[in-house]
CSV table of C-alpha atoms in Angstrom, one decimal:
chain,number,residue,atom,x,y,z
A,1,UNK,CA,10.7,61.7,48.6
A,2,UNK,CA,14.1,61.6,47.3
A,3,UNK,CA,16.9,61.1,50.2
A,4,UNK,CA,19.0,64.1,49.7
A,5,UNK,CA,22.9,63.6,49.8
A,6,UNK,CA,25.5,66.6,50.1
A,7,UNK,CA,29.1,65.3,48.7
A,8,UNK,CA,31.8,67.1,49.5
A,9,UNK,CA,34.7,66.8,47.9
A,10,UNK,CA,33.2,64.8,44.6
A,11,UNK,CA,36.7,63.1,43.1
A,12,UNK,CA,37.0,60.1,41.8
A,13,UNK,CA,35.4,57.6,44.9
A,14,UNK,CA,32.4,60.3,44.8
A,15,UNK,CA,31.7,59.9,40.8
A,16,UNK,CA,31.3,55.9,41.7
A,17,UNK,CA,28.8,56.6,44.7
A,18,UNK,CA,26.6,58.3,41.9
A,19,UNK,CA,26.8,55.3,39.8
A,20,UNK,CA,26.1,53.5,42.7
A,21,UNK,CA,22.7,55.4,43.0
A,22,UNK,CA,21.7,56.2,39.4
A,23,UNK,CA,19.7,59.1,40.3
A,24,UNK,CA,17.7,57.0,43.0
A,25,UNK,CA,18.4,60.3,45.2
A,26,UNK,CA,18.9,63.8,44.9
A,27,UNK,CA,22.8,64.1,45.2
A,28,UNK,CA,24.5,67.7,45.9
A,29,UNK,CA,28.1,68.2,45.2
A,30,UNK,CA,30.8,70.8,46.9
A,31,UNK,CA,33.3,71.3,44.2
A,32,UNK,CA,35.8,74.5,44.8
A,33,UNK,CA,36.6,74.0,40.9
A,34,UNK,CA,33.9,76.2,38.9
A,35,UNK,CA,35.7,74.0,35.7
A,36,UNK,CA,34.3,70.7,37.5
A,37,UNK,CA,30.6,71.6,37.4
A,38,UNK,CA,29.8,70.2,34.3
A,39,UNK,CA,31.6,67.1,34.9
A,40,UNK,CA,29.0,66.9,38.2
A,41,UNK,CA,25.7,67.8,36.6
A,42,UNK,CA,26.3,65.1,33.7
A,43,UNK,CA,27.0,62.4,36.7
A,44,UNK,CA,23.8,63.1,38.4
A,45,UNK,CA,24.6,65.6,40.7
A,46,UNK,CA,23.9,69.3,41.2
A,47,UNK,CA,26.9,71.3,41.5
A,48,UNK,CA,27.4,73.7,44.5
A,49,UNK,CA,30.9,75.7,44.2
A,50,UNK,CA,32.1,76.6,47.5
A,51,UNK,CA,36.1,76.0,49.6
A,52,UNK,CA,36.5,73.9,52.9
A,53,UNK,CA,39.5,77.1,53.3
A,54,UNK,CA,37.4,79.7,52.7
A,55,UNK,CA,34.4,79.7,55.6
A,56,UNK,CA,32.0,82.1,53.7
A,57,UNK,CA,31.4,79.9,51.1
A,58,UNK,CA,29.8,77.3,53.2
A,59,UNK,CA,27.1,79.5,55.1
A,60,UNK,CA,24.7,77.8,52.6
A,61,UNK,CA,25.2,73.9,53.0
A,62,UNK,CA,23.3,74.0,56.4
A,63,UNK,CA,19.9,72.1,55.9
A,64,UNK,CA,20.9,71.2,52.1
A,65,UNK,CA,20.9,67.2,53.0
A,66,UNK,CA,19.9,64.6,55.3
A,67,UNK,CA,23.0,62.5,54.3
A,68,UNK,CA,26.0,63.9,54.2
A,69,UNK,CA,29.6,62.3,52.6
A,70,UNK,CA,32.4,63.8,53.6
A,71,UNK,CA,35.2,62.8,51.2
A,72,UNK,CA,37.9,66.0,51.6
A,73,UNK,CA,41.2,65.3,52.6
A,74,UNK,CA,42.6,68.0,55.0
A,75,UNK,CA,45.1,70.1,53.9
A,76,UNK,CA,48.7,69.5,53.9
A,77,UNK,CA,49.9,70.9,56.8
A,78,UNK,CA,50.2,70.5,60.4
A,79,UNK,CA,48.4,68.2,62.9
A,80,UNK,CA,44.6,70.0,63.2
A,81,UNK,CA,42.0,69.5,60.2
A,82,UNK,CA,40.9,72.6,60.1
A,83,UNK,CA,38.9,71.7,57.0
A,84,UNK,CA,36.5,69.7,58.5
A,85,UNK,CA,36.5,71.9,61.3
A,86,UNK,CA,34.8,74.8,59.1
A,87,UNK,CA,32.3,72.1,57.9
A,88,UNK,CA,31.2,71.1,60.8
A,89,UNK,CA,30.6,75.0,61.8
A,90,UNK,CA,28.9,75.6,58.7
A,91,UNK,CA,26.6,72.3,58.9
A,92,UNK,CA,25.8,73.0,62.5
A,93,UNK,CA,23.2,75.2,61.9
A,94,UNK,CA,21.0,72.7,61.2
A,95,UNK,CA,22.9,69.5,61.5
A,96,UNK,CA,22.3,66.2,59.2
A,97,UNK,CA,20.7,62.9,60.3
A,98,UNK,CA,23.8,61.3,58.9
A,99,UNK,CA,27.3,61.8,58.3
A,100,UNK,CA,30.1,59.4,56.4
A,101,UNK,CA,33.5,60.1,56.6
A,102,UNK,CA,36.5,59.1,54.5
A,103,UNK,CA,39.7,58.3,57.5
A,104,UNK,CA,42.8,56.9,56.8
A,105,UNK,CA,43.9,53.0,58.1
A,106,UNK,CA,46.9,55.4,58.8
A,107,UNK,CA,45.6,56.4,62.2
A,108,UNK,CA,46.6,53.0,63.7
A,109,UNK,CA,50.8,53.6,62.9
A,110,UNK,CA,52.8,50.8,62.8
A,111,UNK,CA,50.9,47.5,64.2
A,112,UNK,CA,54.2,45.1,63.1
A,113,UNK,CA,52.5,42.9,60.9
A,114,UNK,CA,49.6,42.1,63.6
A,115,UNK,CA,45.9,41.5,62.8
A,116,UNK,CA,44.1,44.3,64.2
A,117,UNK,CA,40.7,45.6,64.1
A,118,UNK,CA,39.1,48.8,65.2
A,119,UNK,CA,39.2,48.6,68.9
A,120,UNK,CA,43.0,49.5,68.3
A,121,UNK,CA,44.4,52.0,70.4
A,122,UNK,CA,45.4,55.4,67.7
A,123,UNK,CA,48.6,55.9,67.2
A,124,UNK,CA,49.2,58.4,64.3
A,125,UNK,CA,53.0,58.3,63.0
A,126,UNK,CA,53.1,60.9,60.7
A,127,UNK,CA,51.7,64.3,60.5
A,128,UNK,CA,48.6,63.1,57.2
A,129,UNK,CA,47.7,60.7,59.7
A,130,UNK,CA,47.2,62.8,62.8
A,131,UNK,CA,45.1,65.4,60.9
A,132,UNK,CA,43.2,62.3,60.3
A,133,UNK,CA,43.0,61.5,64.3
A,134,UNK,CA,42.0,65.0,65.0
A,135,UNK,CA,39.2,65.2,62.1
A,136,UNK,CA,37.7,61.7,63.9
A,137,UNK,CA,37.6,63.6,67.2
A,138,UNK,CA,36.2,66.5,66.2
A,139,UNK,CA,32.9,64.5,64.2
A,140,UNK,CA,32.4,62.3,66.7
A,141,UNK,CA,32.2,65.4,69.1
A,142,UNK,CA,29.8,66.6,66.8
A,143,UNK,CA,27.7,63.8,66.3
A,144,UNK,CA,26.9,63.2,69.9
A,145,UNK,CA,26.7,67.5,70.4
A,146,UNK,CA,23.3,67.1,67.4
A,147,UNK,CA,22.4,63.8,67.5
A,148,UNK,CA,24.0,63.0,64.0
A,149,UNK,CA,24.8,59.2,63.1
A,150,UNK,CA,28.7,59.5,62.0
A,151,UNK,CA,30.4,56.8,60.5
A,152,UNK,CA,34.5,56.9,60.3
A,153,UNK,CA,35.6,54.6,57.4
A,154,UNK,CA,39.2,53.9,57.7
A,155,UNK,CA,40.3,53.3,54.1
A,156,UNK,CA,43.5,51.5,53.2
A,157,UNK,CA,45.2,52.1,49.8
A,158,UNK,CA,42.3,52.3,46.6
A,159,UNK,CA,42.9,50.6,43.2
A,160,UNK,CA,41.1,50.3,40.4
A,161,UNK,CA,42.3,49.9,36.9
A,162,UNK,CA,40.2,52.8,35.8
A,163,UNK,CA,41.5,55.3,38.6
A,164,UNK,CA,44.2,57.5,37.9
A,165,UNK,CA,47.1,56.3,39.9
A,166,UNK,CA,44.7,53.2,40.5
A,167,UNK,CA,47.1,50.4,39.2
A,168,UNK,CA,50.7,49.8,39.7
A,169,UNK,CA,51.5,49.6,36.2
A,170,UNK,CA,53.7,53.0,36.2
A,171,UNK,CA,55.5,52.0,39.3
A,172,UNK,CA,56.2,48.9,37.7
A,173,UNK,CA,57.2,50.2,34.5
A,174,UNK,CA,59.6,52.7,36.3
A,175,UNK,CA,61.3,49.7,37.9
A,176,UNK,CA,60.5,51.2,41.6
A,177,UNK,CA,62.1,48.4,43.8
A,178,UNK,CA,60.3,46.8,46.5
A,179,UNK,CA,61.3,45.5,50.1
A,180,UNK,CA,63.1,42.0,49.9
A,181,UNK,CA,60.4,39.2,51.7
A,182,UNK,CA,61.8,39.3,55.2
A,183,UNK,CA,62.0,43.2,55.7
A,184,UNK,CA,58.7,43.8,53.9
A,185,UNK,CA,55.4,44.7,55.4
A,186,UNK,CA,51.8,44.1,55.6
A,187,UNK,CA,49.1,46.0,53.2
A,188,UNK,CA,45.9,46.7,53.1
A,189,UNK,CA,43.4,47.2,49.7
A,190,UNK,CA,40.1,48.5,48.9
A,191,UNK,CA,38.7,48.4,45.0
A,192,UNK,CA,37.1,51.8,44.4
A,193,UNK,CA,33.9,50.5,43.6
A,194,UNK,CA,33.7,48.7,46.8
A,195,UNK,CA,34.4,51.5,48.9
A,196,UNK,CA,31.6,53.6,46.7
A,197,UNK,CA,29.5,50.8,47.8
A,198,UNK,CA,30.8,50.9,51.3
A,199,UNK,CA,29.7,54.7,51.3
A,200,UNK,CA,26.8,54.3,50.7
A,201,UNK,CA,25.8,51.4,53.1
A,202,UNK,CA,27.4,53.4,55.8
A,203,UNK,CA,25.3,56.4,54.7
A,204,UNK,CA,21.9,53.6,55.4
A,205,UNK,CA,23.4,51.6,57.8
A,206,UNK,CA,26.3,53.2,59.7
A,207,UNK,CA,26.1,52.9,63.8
A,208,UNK,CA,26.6,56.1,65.4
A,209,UNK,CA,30.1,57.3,65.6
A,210,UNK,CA,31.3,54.1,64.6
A,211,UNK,CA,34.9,53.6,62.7
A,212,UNK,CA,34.8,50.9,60.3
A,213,UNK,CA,38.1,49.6,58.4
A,214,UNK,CA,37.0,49.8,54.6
A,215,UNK,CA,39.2,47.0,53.1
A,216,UNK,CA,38.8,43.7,51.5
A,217,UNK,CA,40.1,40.2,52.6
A,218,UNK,CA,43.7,40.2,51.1
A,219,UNK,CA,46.8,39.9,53.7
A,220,UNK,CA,49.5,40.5,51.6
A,221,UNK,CA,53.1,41.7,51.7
A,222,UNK,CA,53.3,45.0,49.9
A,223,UNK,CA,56.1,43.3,47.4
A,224,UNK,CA,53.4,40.3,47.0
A,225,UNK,CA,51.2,42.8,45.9
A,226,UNK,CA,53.6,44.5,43.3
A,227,UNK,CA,54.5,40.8,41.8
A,228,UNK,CA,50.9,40.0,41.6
A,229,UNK,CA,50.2,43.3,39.6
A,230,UNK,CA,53.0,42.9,37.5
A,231,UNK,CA,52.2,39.2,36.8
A,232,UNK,CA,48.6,40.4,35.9
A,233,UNK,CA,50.3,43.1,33.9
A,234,UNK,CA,52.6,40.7,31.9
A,235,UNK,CA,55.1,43.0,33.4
A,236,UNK,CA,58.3,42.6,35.2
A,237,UNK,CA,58.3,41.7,38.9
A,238,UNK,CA,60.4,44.6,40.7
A,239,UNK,CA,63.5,44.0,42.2
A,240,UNK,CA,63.9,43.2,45.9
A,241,UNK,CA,66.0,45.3,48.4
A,242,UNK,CA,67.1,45.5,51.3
A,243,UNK,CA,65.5,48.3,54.3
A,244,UNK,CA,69.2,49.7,54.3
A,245,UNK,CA,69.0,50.0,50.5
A,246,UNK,CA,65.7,51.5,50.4
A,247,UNK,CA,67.0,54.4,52.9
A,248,UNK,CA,69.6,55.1,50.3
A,249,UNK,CA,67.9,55.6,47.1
A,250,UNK,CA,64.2,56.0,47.7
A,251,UNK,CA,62.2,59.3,48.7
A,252,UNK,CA,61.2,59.8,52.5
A,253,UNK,CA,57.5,59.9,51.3
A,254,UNK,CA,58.4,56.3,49.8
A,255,UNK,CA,59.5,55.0,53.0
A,256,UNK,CA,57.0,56.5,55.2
A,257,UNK,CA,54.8,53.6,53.3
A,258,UNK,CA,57.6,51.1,54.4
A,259,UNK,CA,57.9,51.9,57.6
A,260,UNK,CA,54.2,50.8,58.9
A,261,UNK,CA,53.1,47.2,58.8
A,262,UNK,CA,49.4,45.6,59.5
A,263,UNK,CA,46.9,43.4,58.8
A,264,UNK,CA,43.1,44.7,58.9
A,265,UNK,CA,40.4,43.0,60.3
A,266,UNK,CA,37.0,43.8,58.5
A,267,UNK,CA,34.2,41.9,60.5
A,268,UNK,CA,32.7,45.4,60.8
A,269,UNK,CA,32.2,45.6,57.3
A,270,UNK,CA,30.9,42.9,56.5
A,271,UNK,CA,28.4,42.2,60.0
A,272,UNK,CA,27.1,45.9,60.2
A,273,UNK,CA,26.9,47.4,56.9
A,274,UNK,CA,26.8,44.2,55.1
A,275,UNK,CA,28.7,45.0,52.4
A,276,UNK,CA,29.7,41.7,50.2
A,277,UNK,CA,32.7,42.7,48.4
A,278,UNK,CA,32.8,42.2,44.9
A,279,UNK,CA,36.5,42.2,44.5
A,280,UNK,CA,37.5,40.1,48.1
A,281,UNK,CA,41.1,40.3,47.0
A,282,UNK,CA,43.4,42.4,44.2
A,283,UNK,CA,43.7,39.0,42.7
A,284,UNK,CA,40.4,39.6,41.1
A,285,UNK,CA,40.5,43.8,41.4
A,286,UNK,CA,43.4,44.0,39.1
């Protein structure tokens, strides 16, 4: 038989995991957008319309899978995922054999530039990145309360020329500054259609409640990155700043980005799920 896979929250990483599978397993998707379901059934999946903020409409995902992908950001407030909380109570009833979810490289904070892997103490600096901590807890709580396999991928930033928002191109055309070299930080990158791939290995191959940092072998300065896009691009490279510049003409969600720095470690990913990244660096990704 079939494996059977529940996706909730089937945006644009969850469209490449069905590519990924091409209707080797029977795939289930939770969309709270009725508008969305034919978009799901031509991927390969069969619809299910239900709302991580509205418990009622999840009494019927208990039992539906074996595999289940949790992909749903929280929502955009406060420091407790409640989200994920009323999955959890809904796929209690009859818990999976294996649960993937999508965490943030956020949870670590600001590392200053070290090398870290995921034996790194948490240390959440903003209030996206503690609902993050707090959705970790509660599924690794629940795998070792039913005896489900969770995996916690913690994914740094996604690219991918064909994602919306995928490419720096619009920052660059804008003429968004970056950080000048020696106030600039570390970044971290995942292509989409690695972590798709990633997904899915962790869905075969995941240990149980194991985090795993989801990113490929690039350690570059966030500027770095910007000039290699807009080399790539045939674009112009931004301008450099400086920190105290930035704090006077950028947006605080712009230098919340700035204001963590780290370099991620994926030895994980590669030994235990064996992923072997297609794009190793956005060199080739862009």
């Amino acid at each position: 038989m079939k494996p059977r896979l529940l996706i909730i929250g089937c945006g644009d990483v969850g469209l490449r995991v069905l590519k990924v599978l091409a209707g080797r397993w029977r795939v289930l998707a939770l969309t709270s957008s009725p508008g969305r379901a034919g978009e799901l059934r031509a991927a390969g999946a069969v619809p299910l319309i239900g709302n991580l903020d509205e418990p009622a409409t999840l009494a019927r995902l208990a039992g539906l899978a074996d595999l289940v992908l949790h992909l749903a950001p929280p929502a955009r407030d406060g420091e407790i995922d409640l989200r994920t909380r009323r999955l959890l109570a809904a796929l209690a009833r009859r818990a999976p054999a294996a649960l993937v979810y999508a965490s943030t490289t956020g949870v670590y904070g600001d590392c200053g530039g070290d090398i870290i892997d995921e034996t790194r103490a948490l240390n959440p600096a903003t209030d996206r990145a503690a609902r993050r901590v707090d959705a970790e807890a509660q599924l690794r709580a629940f795998g070792r309360r039913h005896g489900t396999r969770v995996s916690l991928l913690r994914i740094p930033g996604i690219y991918a020329r064909d994602r919306e928002g995928g490419h720096p191109r619009e920052r660059l055309a804008r003429g968004t500054p970056v950080l000048r070299q020696e106030d600039d930080v570390y970044t971290n990158h995942i292509h989409a259609d690695d972590l798709a791939r990633a997904c899915v290995l962790a869905l075969l191959r995941g240990l149980p409640q194991r985090a795993v940092n989801v990113c490929d072998d690039s350690q570059l300065r966030m500027g770095d990155y910007f000039d290699l896009a807009a080399d790539l691009a045939g674009l112009a490279r931004p301008a450099r700043i400086t920190r105290a510049e930035a704090v006077e003409t950028l947006s605080p969600m712009q230098l919340s980005f700035w204001s963590e720095s780290r370099r991620l470690g994926n030895a994980r990913l590669r030994r235990e799920l064996r992923l072997v990244l297609r794009y190793p660096t956005p060199a080739e990704g862009l």
